Short mmCIF file of C-alpha atoms and ligand atoms in Angstrom, two decimals:
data_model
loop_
_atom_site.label_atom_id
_atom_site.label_comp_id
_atom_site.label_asym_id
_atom_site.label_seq_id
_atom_site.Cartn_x
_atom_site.Cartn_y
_atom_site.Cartn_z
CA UNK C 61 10.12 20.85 24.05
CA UNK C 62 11.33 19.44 20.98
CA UNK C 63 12.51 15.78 21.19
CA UNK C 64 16.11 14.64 20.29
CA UNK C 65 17.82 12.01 18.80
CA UNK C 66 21.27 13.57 19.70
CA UNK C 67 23.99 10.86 19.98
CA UNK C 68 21.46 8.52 19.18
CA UNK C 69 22.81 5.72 16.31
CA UNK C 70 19.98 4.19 14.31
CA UNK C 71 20.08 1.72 11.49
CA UNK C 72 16.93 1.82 8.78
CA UNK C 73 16.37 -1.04 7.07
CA UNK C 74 14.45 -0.68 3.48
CA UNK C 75 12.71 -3.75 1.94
CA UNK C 76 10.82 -3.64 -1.44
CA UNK C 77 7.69 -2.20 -0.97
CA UNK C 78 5.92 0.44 -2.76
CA UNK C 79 6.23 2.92 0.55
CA UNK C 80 10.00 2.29 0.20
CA UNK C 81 10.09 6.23 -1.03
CA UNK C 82 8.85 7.01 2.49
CA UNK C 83 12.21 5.86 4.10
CA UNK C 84 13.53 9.04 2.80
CA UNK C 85 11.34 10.87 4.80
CA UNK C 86 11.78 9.00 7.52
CA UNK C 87 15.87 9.57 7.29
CA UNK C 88 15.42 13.01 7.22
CA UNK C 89 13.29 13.33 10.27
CA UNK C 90 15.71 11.13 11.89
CA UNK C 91 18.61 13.38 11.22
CA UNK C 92 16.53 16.38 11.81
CA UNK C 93 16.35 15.29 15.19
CA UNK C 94 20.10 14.78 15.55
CA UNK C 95 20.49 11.13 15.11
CA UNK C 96 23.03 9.53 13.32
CA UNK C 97 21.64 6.97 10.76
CA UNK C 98 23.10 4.16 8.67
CA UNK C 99 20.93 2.76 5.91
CA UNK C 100 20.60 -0.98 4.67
CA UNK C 101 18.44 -2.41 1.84
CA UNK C 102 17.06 -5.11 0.43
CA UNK C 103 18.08 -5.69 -3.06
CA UNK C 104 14.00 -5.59 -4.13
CA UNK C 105 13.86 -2.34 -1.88
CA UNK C 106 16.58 -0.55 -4.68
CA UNK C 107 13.53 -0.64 -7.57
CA UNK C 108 11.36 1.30 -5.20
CA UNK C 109 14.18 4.12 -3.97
CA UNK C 110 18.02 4.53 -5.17
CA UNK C 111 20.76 4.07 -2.92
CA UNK C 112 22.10 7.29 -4.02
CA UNK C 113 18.98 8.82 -2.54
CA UNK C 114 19.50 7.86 1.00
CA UNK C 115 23.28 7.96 0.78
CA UNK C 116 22.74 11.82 0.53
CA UNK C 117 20.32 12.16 3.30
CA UNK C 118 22.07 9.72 5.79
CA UNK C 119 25.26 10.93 4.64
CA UNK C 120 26.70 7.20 4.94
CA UNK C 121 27.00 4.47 2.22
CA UNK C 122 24.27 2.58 2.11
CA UNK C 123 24.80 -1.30 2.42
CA UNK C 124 22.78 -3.64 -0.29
CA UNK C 125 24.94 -7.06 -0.48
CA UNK C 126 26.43 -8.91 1.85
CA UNK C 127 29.96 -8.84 0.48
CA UNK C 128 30.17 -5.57 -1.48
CA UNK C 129 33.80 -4.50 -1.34
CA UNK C 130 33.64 -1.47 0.76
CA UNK C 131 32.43 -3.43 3.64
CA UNK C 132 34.74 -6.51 3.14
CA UNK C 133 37.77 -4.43 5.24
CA UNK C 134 36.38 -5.51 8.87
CA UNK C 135 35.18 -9.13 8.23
CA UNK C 136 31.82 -9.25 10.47
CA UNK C 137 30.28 -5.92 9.34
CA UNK C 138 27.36 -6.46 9.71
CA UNK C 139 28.01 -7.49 13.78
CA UNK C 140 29.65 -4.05 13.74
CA UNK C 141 26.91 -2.19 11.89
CA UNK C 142 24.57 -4.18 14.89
CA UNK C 143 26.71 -3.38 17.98
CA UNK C 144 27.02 0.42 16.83
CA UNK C 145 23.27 1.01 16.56
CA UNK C 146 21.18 1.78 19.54
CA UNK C 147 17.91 0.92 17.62
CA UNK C 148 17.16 -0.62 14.38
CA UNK C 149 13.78 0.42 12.58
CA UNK C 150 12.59 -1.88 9.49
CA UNK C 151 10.48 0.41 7.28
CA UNK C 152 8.86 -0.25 5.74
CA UNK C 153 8.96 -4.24 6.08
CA UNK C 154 7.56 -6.69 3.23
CA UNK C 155 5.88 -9.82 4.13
CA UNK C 156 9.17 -11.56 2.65
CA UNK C 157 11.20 -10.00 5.08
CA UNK C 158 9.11 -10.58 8.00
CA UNK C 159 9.11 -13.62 6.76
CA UNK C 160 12.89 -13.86 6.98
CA UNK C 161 13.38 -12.14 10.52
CA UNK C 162 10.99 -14.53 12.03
CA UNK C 163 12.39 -17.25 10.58
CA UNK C 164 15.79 -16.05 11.06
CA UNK C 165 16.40 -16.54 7.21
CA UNK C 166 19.59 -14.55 6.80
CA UNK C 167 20.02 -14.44 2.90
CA UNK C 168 20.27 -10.50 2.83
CA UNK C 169 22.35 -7.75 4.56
CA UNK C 170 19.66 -6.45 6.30
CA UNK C 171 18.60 -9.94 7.78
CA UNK C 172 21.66 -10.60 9.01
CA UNK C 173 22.11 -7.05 10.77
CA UNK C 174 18.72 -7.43 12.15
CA UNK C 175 19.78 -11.28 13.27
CA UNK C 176 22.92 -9.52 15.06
CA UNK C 177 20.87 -6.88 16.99
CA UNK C 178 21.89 -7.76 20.75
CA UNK C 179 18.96 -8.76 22.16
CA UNK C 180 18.92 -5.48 24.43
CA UNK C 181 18.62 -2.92 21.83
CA UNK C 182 15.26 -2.24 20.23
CA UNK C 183 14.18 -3.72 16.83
CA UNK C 184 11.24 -1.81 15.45
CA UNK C 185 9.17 -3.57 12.74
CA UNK C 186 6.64 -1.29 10.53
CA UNK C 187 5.11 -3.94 7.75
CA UNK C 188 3.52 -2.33 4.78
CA UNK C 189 1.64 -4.20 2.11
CA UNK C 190 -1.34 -5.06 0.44
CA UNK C 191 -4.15 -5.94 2.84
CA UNK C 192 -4.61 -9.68 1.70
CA UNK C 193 -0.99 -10.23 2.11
CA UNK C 194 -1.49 -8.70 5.10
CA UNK C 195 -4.21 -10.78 6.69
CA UNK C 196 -2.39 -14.10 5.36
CA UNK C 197 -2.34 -16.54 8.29
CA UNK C 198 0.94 -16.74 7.36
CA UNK C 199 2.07 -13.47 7.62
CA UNK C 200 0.02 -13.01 10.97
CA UNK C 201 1.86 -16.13 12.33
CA UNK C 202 5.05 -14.31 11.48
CA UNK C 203 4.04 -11.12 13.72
CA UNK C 204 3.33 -13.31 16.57
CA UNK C 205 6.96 -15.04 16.08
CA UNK C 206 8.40 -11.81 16.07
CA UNK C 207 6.57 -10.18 19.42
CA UNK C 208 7.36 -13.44 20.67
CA UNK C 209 11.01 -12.76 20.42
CA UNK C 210 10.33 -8.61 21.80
CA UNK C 211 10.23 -6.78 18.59
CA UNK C 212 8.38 -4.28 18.05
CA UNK C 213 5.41 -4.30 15.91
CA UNK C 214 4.31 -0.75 14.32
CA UNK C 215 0.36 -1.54 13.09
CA UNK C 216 0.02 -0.27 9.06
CA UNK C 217 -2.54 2.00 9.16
CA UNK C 218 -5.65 1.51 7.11
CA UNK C 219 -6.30 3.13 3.51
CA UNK C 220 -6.30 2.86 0.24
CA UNK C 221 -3.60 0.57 -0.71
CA UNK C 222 -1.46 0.61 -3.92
CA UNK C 223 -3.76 -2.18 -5.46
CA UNK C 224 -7.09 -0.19 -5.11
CA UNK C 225 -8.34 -2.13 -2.31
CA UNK C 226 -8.88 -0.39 0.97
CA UNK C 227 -7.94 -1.73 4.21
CA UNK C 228 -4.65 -2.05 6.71
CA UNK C 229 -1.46 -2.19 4.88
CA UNK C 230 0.02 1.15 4.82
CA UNK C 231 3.02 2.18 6.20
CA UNK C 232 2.12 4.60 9.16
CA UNK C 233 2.87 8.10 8.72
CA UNK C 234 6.47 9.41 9.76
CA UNK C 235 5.09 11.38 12.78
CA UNK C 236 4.09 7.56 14.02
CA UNK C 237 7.38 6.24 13.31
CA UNK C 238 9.00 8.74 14.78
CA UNK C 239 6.84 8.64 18.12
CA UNK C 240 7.64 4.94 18.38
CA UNK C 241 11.38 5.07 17.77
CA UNK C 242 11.31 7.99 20.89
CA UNK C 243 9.24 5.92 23.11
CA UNK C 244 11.58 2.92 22.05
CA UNK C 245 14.46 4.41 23.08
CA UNK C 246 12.66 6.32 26.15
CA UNK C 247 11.69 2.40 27.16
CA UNK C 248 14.96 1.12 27.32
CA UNK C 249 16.51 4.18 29.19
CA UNK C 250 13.78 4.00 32.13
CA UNK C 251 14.65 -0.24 31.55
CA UNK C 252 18.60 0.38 32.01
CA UNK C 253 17.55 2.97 35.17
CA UNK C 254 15.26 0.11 36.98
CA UNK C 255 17.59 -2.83 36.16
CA UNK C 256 20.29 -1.48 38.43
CA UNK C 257 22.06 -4.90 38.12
CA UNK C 258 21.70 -5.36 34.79
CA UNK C 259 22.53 -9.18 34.27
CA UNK C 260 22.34 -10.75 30.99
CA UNK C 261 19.05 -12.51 30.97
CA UNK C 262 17.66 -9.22 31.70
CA UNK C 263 19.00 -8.79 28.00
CA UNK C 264 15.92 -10.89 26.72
CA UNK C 265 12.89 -9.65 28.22
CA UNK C 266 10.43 -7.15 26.24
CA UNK C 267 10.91 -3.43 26.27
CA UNK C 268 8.25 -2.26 28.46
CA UNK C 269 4.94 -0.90 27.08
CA UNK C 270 3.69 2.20 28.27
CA UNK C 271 -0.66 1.99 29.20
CA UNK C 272 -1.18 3.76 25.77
CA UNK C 273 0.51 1.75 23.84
CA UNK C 274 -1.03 -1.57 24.85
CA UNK C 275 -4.49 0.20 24.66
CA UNK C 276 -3.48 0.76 21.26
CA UNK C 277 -2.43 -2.33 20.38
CA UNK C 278 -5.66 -3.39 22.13
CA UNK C 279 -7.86 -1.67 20.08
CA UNK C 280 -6.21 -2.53 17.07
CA UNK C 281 -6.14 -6.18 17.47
CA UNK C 282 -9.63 -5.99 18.22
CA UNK C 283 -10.26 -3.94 14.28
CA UNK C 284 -8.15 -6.43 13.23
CA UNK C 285 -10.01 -9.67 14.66
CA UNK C 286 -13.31 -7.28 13.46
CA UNK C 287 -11.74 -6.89 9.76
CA UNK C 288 -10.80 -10.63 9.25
CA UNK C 289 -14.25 -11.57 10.88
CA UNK C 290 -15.72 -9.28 7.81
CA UNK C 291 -13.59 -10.96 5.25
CA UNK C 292 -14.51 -14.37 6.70
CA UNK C 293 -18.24 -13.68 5.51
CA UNK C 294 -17.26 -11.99 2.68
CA UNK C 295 -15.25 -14.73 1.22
CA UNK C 296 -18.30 -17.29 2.03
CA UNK C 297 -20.46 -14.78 0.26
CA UNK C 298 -18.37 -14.77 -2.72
CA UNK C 299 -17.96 -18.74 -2.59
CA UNK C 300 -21.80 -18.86 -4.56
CA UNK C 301 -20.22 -17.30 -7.18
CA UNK C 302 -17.63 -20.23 -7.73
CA UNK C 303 -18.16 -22.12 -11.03
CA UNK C 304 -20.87 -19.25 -11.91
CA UNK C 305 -20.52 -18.60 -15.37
CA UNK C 306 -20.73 -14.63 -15.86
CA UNK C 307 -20.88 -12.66 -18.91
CA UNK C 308 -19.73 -9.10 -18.67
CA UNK C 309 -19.87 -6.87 -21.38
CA UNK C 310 -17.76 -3.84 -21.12
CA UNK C 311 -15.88 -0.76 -22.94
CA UNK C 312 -17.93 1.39 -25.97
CA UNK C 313 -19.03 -0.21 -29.11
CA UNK C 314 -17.38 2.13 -32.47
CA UNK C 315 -19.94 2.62 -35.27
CA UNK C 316 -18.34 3.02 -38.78
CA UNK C 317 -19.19 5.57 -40.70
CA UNK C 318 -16.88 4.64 -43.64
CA UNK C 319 -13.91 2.98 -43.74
CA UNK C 320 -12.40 5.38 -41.63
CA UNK C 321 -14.31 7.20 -39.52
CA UNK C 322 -16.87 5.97 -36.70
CA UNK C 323 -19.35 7.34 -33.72
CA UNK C 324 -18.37 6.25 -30.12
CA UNK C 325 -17.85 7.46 -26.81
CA UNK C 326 -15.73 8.15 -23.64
CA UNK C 327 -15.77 4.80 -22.22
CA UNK C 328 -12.66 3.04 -21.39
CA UNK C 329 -14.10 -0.04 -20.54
CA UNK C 330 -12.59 -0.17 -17.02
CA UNK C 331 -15.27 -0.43 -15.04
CA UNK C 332 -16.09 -3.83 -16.90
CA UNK C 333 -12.87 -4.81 -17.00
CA UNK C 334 -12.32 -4.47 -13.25
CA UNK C 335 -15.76 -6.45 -12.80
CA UNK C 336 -14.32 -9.21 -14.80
CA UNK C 337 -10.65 -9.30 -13.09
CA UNK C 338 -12.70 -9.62 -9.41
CA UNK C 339 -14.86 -12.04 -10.60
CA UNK C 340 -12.30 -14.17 -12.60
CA UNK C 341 -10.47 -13.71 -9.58
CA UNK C 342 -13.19 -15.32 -6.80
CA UNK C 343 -13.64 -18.22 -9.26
CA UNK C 344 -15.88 -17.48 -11.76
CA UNK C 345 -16.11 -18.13 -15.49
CA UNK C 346 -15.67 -15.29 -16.96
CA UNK C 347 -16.97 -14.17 -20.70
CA UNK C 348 -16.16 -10.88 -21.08
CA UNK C 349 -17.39 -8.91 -24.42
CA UNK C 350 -15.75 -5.75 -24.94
CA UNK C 351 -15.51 -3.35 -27.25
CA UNK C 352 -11.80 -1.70 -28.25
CA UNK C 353 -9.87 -0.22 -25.39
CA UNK C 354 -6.64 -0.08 -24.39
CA UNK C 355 -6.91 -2.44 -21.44
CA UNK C 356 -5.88 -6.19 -20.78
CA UNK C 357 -8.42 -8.77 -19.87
CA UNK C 358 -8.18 -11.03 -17.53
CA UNK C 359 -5.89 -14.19 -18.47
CA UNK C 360 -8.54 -16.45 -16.83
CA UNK C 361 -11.01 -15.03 -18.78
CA UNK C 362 -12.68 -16.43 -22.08
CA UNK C 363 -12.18 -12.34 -24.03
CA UNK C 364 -14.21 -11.61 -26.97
CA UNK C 365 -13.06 -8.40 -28.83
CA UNK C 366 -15.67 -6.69 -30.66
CA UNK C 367 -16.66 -3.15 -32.75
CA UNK C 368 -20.21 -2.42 -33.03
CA UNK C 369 -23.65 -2.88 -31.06
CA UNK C 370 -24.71 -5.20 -33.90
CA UNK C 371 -21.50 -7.48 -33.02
CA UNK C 372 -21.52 -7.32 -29.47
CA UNK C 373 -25.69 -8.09 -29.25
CA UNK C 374 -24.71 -11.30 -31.52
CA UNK C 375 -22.03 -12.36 -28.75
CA UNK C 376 -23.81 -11.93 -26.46
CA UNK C 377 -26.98 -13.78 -27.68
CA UNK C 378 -24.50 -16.52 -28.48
CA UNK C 379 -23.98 -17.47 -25.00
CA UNK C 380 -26.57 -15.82 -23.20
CA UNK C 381 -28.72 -19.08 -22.69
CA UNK C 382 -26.07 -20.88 -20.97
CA UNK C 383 -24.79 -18.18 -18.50
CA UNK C 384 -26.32 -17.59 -14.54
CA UNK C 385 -25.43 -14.27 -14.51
CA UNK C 386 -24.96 -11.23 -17.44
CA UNK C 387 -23.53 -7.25 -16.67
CA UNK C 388 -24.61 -5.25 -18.73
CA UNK C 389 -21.69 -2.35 -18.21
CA UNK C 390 -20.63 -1.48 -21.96
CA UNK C 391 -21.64 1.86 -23.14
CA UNK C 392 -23.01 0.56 -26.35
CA UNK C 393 -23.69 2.91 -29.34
CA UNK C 394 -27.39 3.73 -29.13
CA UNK C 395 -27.57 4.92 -32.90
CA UNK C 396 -25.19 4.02 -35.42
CA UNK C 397 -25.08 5.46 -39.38
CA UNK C 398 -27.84 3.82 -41.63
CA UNK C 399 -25.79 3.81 -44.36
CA UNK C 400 -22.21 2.70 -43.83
CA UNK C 401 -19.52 3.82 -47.04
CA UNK C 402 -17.35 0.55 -47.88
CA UNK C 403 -14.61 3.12 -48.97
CA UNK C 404 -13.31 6.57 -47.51
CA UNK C 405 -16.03 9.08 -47.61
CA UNK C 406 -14.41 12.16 -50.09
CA UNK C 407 -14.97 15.44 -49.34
CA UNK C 408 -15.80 16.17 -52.86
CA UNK C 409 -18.01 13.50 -52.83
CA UNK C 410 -20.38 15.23 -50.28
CA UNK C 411 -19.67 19.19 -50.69
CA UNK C 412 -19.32 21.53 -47.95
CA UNK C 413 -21.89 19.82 -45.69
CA UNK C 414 -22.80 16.16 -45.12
CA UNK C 415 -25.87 14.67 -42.96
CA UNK C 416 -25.44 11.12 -41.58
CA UNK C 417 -28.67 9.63 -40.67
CA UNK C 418 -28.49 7.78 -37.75
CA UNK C 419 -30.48 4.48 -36.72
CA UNK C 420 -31.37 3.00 -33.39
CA UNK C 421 -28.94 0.08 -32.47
CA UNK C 422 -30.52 -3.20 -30.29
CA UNK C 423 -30.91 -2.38 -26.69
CA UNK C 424 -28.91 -5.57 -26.11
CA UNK C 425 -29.37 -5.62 -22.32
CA UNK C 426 -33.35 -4.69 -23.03
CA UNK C 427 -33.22 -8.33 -25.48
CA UNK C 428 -31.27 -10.19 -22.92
CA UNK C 429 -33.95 -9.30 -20.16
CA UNK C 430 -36.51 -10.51 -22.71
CA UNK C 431 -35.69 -13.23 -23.53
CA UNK C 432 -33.84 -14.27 -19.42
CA UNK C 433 -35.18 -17.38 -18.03
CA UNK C 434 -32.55 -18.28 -15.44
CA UNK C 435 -30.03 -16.03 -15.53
CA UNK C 436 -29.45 -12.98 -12.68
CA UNK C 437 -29.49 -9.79 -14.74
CA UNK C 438 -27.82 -6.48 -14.00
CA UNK C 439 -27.69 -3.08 -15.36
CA UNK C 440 -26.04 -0.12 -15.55
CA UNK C 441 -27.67 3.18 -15.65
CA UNK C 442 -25.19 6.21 -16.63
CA UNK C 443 -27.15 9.42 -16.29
CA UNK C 444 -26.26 13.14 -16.24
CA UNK C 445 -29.90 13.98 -14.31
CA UNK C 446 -32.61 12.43 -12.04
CA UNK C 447 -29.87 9.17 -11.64
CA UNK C 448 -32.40 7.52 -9.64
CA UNK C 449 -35.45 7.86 -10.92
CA UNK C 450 -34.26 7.11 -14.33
CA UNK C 451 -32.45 4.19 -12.90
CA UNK C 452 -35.66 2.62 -11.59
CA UNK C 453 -36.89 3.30 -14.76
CA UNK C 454 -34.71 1.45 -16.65
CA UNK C 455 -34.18 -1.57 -14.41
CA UNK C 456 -38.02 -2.24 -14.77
CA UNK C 457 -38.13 -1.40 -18.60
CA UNK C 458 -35.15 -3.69 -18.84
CA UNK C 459 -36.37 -6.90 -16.76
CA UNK C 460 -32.91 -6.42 -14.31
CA UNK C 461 -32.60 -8.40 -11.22
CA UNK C 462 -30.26 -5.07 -10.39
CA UNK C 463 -28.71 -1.56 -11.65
CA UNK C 464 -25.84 0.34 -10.89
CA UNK C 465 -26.69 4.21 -10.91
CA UNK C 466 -23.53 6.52 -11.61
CA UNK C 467 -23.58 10.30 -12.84
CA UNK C 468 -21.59 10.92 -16.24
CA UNK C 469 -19.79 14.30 -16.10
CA UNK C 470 -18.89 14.79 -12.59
CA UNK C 471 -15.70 13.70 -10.41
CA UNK C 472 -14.64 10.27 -9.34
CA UNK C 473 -17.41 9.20 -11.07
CA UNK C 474 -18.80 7.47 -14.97
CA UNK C 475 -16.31 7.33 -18.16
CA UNK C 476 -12.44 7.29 -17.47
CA UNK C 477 -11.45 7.96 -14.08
CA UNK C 478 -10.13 5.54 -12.14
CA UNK C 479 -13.00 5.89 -9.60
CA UNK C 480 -16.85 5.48 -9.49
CA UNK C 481 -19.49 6.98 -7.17
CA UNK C 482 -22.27 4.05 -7.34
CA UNK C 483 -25.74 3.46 -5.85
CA UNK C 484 -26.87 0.11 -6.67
CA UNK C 485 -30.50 -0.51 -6.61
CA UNK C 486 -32.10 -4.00 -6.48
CA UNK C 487 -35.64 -5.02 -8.03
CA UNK C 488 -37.50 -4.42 -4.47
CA UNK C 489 -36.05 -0.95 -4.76
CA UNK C 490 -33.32 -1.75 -2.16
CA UNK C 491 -30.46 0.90 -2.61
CA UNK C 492 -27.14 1.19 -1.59
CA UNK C 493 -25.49 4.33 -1.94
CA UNK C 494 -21.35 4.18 -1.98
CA UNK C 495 -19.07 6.97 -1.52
CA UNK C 496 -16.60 7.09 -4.45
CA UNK C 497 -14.57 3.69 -4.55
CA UNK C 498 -11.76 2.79 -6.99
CA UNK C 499 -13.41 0.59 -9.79
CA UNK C 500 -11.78 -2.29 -8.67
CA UNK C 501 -13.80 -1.48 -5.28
CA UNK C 502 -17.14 -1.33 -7.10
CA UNK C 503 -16.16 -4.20 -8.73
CA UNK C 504 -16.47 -5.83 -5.36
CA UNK C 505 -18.95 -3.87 -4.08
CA UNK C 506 -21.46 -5.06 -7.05
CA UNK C 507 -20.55 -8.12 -6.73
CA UNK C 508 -20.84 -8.64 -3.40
CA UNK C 509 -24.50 -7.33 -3.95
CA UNK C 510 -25.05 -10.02 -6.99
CA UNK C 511 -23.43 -12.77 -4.81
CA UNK C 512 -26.25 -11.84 -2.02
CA UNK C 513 -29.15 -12.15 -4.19
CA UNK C 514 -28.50 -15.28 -6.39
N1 CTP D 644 -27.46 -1.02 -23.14
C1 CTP D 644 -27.37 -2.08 -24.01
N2 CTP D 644 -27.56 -1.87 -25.35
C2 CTP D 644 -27.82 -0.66 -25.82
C3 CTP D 644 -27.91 0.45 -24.94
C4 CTP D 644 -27.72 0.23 -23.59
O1 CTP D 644 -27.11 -3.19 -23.58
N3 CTP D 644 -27.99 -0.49 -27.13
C5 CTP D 644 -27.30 -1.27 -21.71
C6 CTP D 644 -26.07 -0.66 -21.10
O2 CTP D 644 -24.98 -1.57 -21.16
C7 CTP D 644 -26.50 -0.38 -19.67
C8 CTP D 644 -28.00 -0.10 -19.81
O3 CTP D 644 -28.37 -0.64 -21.05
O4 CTP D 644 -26.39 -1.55 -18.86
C9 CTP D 644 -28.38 1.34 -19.76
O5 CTP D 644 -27.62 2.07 -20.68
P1 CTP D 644 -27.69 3.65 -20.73
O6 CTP D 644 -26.78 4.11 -21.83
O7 CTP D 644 -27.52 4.22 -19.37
O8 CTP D 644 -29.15 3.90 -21.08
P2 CTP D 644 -30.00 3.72 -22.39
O9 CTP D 644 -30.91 2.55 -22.16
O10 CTP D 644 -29.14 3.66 -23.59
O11 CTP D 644 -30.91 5.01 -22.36
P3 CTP D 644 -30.53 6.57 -22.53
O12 CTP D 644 -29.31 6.61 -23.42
O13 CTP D 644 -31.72 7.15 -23.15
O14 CTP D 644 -30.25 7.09 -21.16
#
């Protein structure tokens, strides 16, 4: 039988997250199910979804400030707004207002209506944000605050997260939300039925938990202890690359062909560029030598713009000597024109056909494993057949510590996208095959590998 919300009030609290859109969805089901539904928001939640948007669906006005007009006509509103729901469901809920709940902050409307909830009536929290946020003592000090005082915590599921990186932090489906809110509300019914004498300090005391949903919990604190055990190594793997200095070259190189015109290729330089925002990020010293692209580097990063092969080999041989570790991710030129016309190449000048000869550039990563002494080397290797083999190939040829193997021309992987499909081989022919990972992933991913072989 299909589940109802009939005569059912619920208040939905929005808070500035990037899953804020889902609150729509989650005021339709709501209504769907024949529940009446007032919305509140967080100012910050308004640049994620209009008001206008879940004014419609809720069919309400939807309350942002604390003292806008409409609501000045009863004095405590927001004690109203409280004492008509019979369940309030935060979602999704940033780590500032967790923050704020537990902490009984009340600087926004929906604070204070969550801070007026009578402490029978179920407050349902469902956090969503990015997984380091996420895993912030603080922020997991703030969940135990709030079970402490009998809210409800809904888990954020784990995925890819709006920043790239993968992990818990997203807001659970609306299927989950909606199961909770029903079992919520089925709680505190069975509650009101066994508390025949239903004195006040029975007012304080948890809704009850059904067997499944403390095995759930269960489980999940048990991924979760799991998952911040993993990023406990992680983070002391990525310590030895502290104070490392790293030079990364990245993007394509152009090769002029007059004034004018040039030879390049598809790269966009963000696989190079994501290398160079992890590792700036972990505490490296970053030297990143890029040809054009539209990206920005890293502001902790020392960023050396450059055009050709020629230019970028000289960079790079500038600094290469006092640097532990160089990637080698730029999709340099490997020919470039011979000759090279000072002024715009006219079509008269050449007739109805032209032939450019072309001249091998430096294989810069080929000079840098030369002439490496010290310094951990890696590669990349993009190939359209036999990846592997020719991978091997050129890590050997090349004098690389390590290469990253990825396929030009096919999905989620090579020039452009925002994703890359990498196997990463080391120089005792270890490899590590990933499935495809936003760059910012690999990023990790490669240097996770670097940071466990230096
Ligand atoms: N590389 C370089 N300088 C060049 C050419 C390549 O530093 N002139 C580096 C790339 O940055 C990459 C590695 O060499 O790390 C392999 O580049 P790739 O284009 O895959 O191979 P090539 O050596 O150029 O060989 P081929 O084009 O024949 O596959």
């Amino acid at each position: 039988m299909e589940k109802s919300l009939k005569n059912k009030k619920i208040v939905v609290g929005v808070t500035g997250s990037i899953a804020a859109y889902k609150s729509a969805l989650l005021v339709r089901e709501l209504i769907k199910a024949g529940a009446e539904v007032q919305v509140v928001m967080t100012p910050a939640a308004t640049k994620f979804i209009t008001t206008t948007t879940l004014e419609s669906l809720s069919r309400h006005p939807v309350v942002v400030e604390m003292f806008e007009d409409i609501k000045q006509t009863s004095g405590a509103w927001h004690v109203q707004l409280a004492q008509w729901a019979d369940l309030m469901i935060i979602a999704p809920c940033s780590a500032t207002t967790l923050s704020k709940v537990a902490n009984g902050l009340s600087d926004t409307a929906l604070v204070c209506v969550a801070m007026a909830l009578p402490p029978e009536k179920p407050l349902l929290i469902a956090p969503a944000m990015d997984f380091d946020m996420w895993q912030h003592p603080a922020t997991q000090n703030n969940i135990r605050i709030l079970k402490s005082f009998g809210y409800t915590i809904i888990p954020p599921a784990e995925g890819e997260l709006a920043s790239g990186l993968i992990g818990p932090g997203r807001l659970p489906d609306i299927p989950v939300l909606m199961d909770r809110i029903f079992k919520s509300l089925d709680n505190l019914e069975n509650q009101s039925e066994i508390n025949l004498d239903n004195n006040i300090s029975n007012l304080n005391e948890k809704p009850l938990e059904s067997i499944d949903e403390s095995l759930e919990k269960d489980k999940w604190n048990t991924e979760l202890e799991l998952e911040m055990l993993k990023k406990k190594m992680q983070l002391q793997t990525f310590d030895k690359l502290k104070g490392k200095k790293i030079l990364i070259t990245a993007g394509p190189t152009i090769e002029k062909i007059d004034s004018v015109r040039f030879i390049s290729n598809f790269s966009t330089g963000k696989m190079g560029f994501a290398l160079a925002n992890f590792a700036a990020e972990i505490g490296a010293e970053i030297i990143l030598i890029s040809g054009p692209t539209q990206l920005e580097p890293p502001t902790k990063c020392n960023f050396i713009l450059v055009q050709s092969a020629e230019e970028m080999y000289q960079e790079v041989m500038k600094y290469f000597q006092n640097i532990d570790i160089a990637i080698f991710s730029a999709a340099v030129a490997d020919f470039t024109p011979k000759i090279k016309f000072e002024h715009k190449m006219k079509k008269e000048e050449v007739g109805e056909s032209v032939a450019i000869e072309l001249v091998r550039t430096k294989d810069i990563l080929a000079k840098a494993g030369k002439s490496k002494t010290h310094q951990f080397i890696v590669g990349f290797a993009l190939e359209t057949d036999n990846l592997l083999e020719n991978a091997k190939r050129k890590l050997q040829e090349k004098n690389c510590d390590l290469i990253v193997a990825n396929l030009a021309n096919v999905p989620d992987s090579g020039f452009g996208g925002d994703k890359n499909t990498i196997t990463i081989i080391d120089k005792f022919g270890k490899e590590t095959k990933f499935m495809p990972l936003p760059k910012l992933q690999a990023a990790k991913e490669i240097l996770k590998a670097i940071a466990e072989r230096i």
